[in-house]
Short mmCIF file of C-alpha atoms in Angstrom, two decimals:
data_model
loop_
_atom_site.label_atom_id
_atom_site.label_comp_id
_atom_site.label_asym_id
_atom_site.label_seq_id
_atom_site.Cartn_x
_atom_site.Cartn_y
_atom_site.Cartn_z
CA ALA A 244 272.39 35.25 -54.13
CA VAL A 245 273.71 37.48 -51.40
CA THR A 246 273.28 36.39 -47.80
CA ILE A 247 273.20 39.08 -45.14
CA THR A 248 273.88 37.98 -41.60
CA GLU A 249 272.76 40.47 -39.01
CA GLY A 250 274.98 40.95 -35.99
CA PRO A 251 273.78 40.93 -32.41
CA GLN A 252 271.45 43.68 -31.22
CA GLN A 253 273.41 45.99 -28.93
CA THR A 254 271.46 47.87 -26.28
CA VAL A 255 272.09 50.62 -23.76
CA VAL A 256 270.84 48.99 -20.56
CA SER A 257 271.49 51.87 -18.18
CA ILE A 258 272.94 55.32 -17.84
CA SER A 259 274.86 56.46 -14.78
CA LEU A 260 274.89 60.20 -14.23
CA PRO A 261 276.70 62.19 -11.54
CA GLU A 262 274.90 63.95 -8.73
CA PRO A 263 273.45 67.16 -10.20
CA PRO A 264 274.19 70.44 -8.42
CA THR A 265 270.59 71.70 -8.64
CA GLU A 266 267.10 70.24 -8.30
CA GLY A 267 266.15 71.43 -11.78
CA LEU A 268 269.04 69.46 -13.25
CA ALA A 269 267.98 66.38 -11.27
CA GLU A 270 264.65 66.41 -13.11
CA ASP A 271 266.41 66.89 -16.45
CA PHE A 272 268.78 63.99 -15.65
CA GLU A 273 265.81 61.70 -14.93
CA GLU A 274 264.38 62.57 -18.35
CA LEU A 275 267.72 61.80 -20.03
CA GLN A 276 267.93 58.44 -18.30
CA LYS A 277 264.45 57.54 -19.57
CA GLU A 278 265.25 58.80 -23.07
CA PHE A 279 268.58 57.00 -23.52
CA SER A 280 268.09 53.77 -21.50
CA ASN A 281 266.95 50.60 -23.24
CA LYS A 282 267.76 52.03 -26.66
CA SER A 283 269.78 50.47 -29.44
CA PHE A 284 273.45 51.17 -28.93
CA ASN A 285 275.16 52.85 -31.88
CA THR A 286 278.10 55.13 -32.49
CA GLN A 287 275.99 58.29 -32.22
CA ILE A 288 274.30 57.69 -28.88
CA THR A 289 277.39 58.53 -26.82
CA GLY A 290 277.92 61.83 -28.66
CA ASN A 291 274.23 62.71 -28.39
CA LEU A 292 274.23 62.07 -24.63
CA ARG A 293 277.43 64.12 -24.20
CA SER A 294 275.93 67.04 -26.16
CA ARG A 295 272.67 66.96 -24.23
CA LEU A 296 274.44 66.87 -20.85
CA ARG A 297 276.70 69.74 -21.85
CA ALA A 298 273.72 71.83 -23.02
CA LEU A 299 271.90 71.19 -19.73
CA ALA A 300 274.99 72.17 -17.73
CA VAL A 301 275.57 75.36 -19.75
CA ASN A 302 271.92 76.43 -19.48
CA ALA A 303 272.14 75.92 -15.71
CA GLY A 304 275.07 78.37 -15.54
CA TYR A 305 277.97 75.91 -15.75
CA TYR A 306 279.37 77.44 -18.92
CA GLU A 307 282.74 75.71 -18.63
CA ALA A 308 281.41 72.21 -17.84
CA ALA A 309 283.29 69.30 -19.40
CA VAL A 310 281.49 66.01 -20.08
CA GLU A 311 282.98 62.56 -20.61
CA ILE A 312 281.02 59.40 -21.42
CA GLU A 313 282.44 55.93 -20.87
CA GLU A 314 280.92 52.98 -22.72
CA ARG A 315 281.06 49.95 -20.40
CA PRO A 316 280.21 46.57 -21.93
CA ILE A 317 278.10 44.35 -19.68
CA GLY A 318 278.76 40.61 -19.62
CA GLU A 319 281.32 38.35 -21.23
CA VAL A 320 279.81 38.05 -24.72
CA ASP A 321 282.03 39.20 -27.57
CA PRO A 322 280.92 41.45 -29.18
CA PRO A 323 278.97 42.89 -26.23
CA GLU A 324 275.19 42.99 -26.51
CA GLN A 325 274.60 45.35 -23.59
CA TYR A 326 276.25 48.55 -22.47
CA GLU A 327 276.13 50.88 -19.52
CA LEU A 328 276.94 54.50 -20.32
CA VAL A 329 278.70 56.26 -17.45
CA ALA A 330 278.85 60.04 -17.53
CA SER A 331 281.29 62.15 -15.60
CA LEU A 332 281.06 65.91 -15.46
CA ASP A 333 283.56 68.47 -14.34
CA TRP A 334 281.04 71.22 -13.62
CA GLY A 335 283.53 74.03 -13.21
CA PRO A 336 282.34 77.16 -11.45
CA ALA A 337 278.80 78.42 -11.86
CA VAL A 338 279.05 81.41 -14.19
CA ALA A 339 276.92 84.44 -13.49
CA LEU A 340 276.82 87.48 -15.71
CA HIS A 341 278.05 90.59 -13.92
CA SER A 342 277.46 93.08 -16.70
CA VAL A 343 276.19 93.64 -20.21
CA SER A 344 277.87 95.89 -22.76
CA VAL A 345 276.42 96.87 -26.12
CA GLU A 346 278.36 97.91 -29.22
CA GLY A 347 277.10 99.12 -32.58
CA ASN A 348 274.08 101.09 -31.46
CA SER A 349 273.88 104.75 -32.36
CA ARG A 350 270.15 105.48 -32.54
CA VAL A 351 268.78 103.17 -29.85
CA GLN A 352 268.97 104.37 -26.25
CA ASP A 353 270.79 102.29 -23.62
CA LYS A 354 267.66 101.94 -21.48
CA PHE A 355 266.09 99.95 -24.33
CA PHE A 356 268.83 97.32 -23.96
CA ARG A 357 268.63 97.40 -20.17
CA ARG A 358 264.94 96.45 -20.37
CA HIS A 359 265.87 93.33 -22.33
CA PHE A 360 269.15 92.27 -20.72
CA ASP A 361 269.19 93.53 -17.10
CA GLY A 362 267.23 90.47 -15.98
CA LEU A 363 270.22 88.34 -16.99
CA VAL A 364 272.72 90.23 -14.80
CA GLY A 365 273.47 88.41 -11.55
CA GLU A 366 271.88 85.21 -12.86
CA PRO A 367 273.66 82.07 -14.06
CA TYR A 368 274.55 82.51 -17.72
CA SER A 369 271.97 80.73 -19.87
CA PRO A 370 272.21 80.73 -23.66
CA GLU A 371 268.51 79.86 -23.72
CA LYS A 372 267.50 83.00 -21.77
CA THR A 373 269.97 85.12 -23.73
CA ASN A 374 268.52 83.88 -27.01
CA LYS A 375 265.00 84.78 -25.84
CA ALA A 376 266.15 88.34 -25.11
CA VAL A 377 267.81 88.51 -28.55
CA GLU A 378 264.63 87.24 -30.24
CA GLN A 379 262.60 89.94 -28.49
CA LEU A 380 265.03 92.60 -29.69
CA LEU A 381 264.99 91.31 -33.25
CA GLN A 382 261.18 91.36 -33.27
CA THR A 383 261.23 95.11 -32.65
CA GLY A 384 262.62 95.57 -36.15
CA ALA A 385 265.26 97.98 -34.85
CA PHE A 386 268.15 95.59 -35.62
CA GLU A 387 269.41 93.61 -38.59
CA THR A 388 271.71 91.40 -36.52
CA ILE A 389 272.49 90.82 -32.87
CA ARG A 390 275.46 88.77 -31.68
CA THR A 391 276.07 87.89 -28.04
CA ASP A 392 279.18 86.47 -26.43
CA PRO A 393 279.87 85.75 -22.75
CA VAL A 394 283.42 86.91 -22.09
CA ARG A 395 285.56 86.16 -19.04
CA GLN A 396 286.84 89.38 -17.50
CA PRO A 397 290.30 89.80 -15.92
CA ASP A 398 288.75 89.45 -12.43
CA GLY A 399 287.21 86.07 -13.38
CA SER A 400 283.65 87.35 -13.74
CA PHE A 401 281.70 87.17 -17.00
CA ALA A 402 280.26 89.99 -19.06
CA LEU A 403 277.79 89.57 -21.88
CA GLU A 404 279.02 91.44 -24.92
CA VAL A 405 276.22 92.36 -27.31
CA ASP A 406 277.11 93.52 -30.80
CA VAL A 407 274.22 94.96 -32.83
CA GLU A 408 273.73 96.18 -36.34
CA GLU A 409 270.86 98.62 -36.45
CA SER A 410 268.26 98.39 -39.19
CA PHE A 411 267.92 101.13 -41.74
CA SER A 412 265.14 103.55 -41.10
CA ARG A 413 261.92 102.33 -42.64
CA THR A 414 260.08 105.62 -42.54
CA LEU A 415 259.10 107.57 -45.60
CA ALA A 416 259.48 111.29 -45.51
CA ILE A 417 257.57 113.57 -47.85
CA TYR A 418 259.28 116.90 -48.59
#
């Protein structure tokens, strides 16, 4: 007979997050604290929290944000049964897009792209908003692929580079 002895239940008791730079992030941080507090502690929870914080920072325009999570055992029990997760963020500068450039288009007029991307110029870079614009473009059927990349310019600003592959014409001509 095999006897299995279960170890102690390890729990995340609390999460400490830094002061968010915007009110919208404050609400998101509250949701994260609810989601991750009082959960079983495992090796994946720290990475999941780090990824979620980074995604929130990037979508708020802090494209270069760096996130660190420290696992702090609570109490003197060995192995620890409770942990506090302490997050630190180096926000970096807020990144706003200053321009959009499009490559690969030969049949589609520039004003078509401006309609979809000009709303992003001057705003904090958000992959979420960029992806929505890309989805709208793809739904037109005019493109096979669309790739976007925020690129730091020599003056420190960011430009959104859009590379498209146009679809083949789907019209039928009768001669």
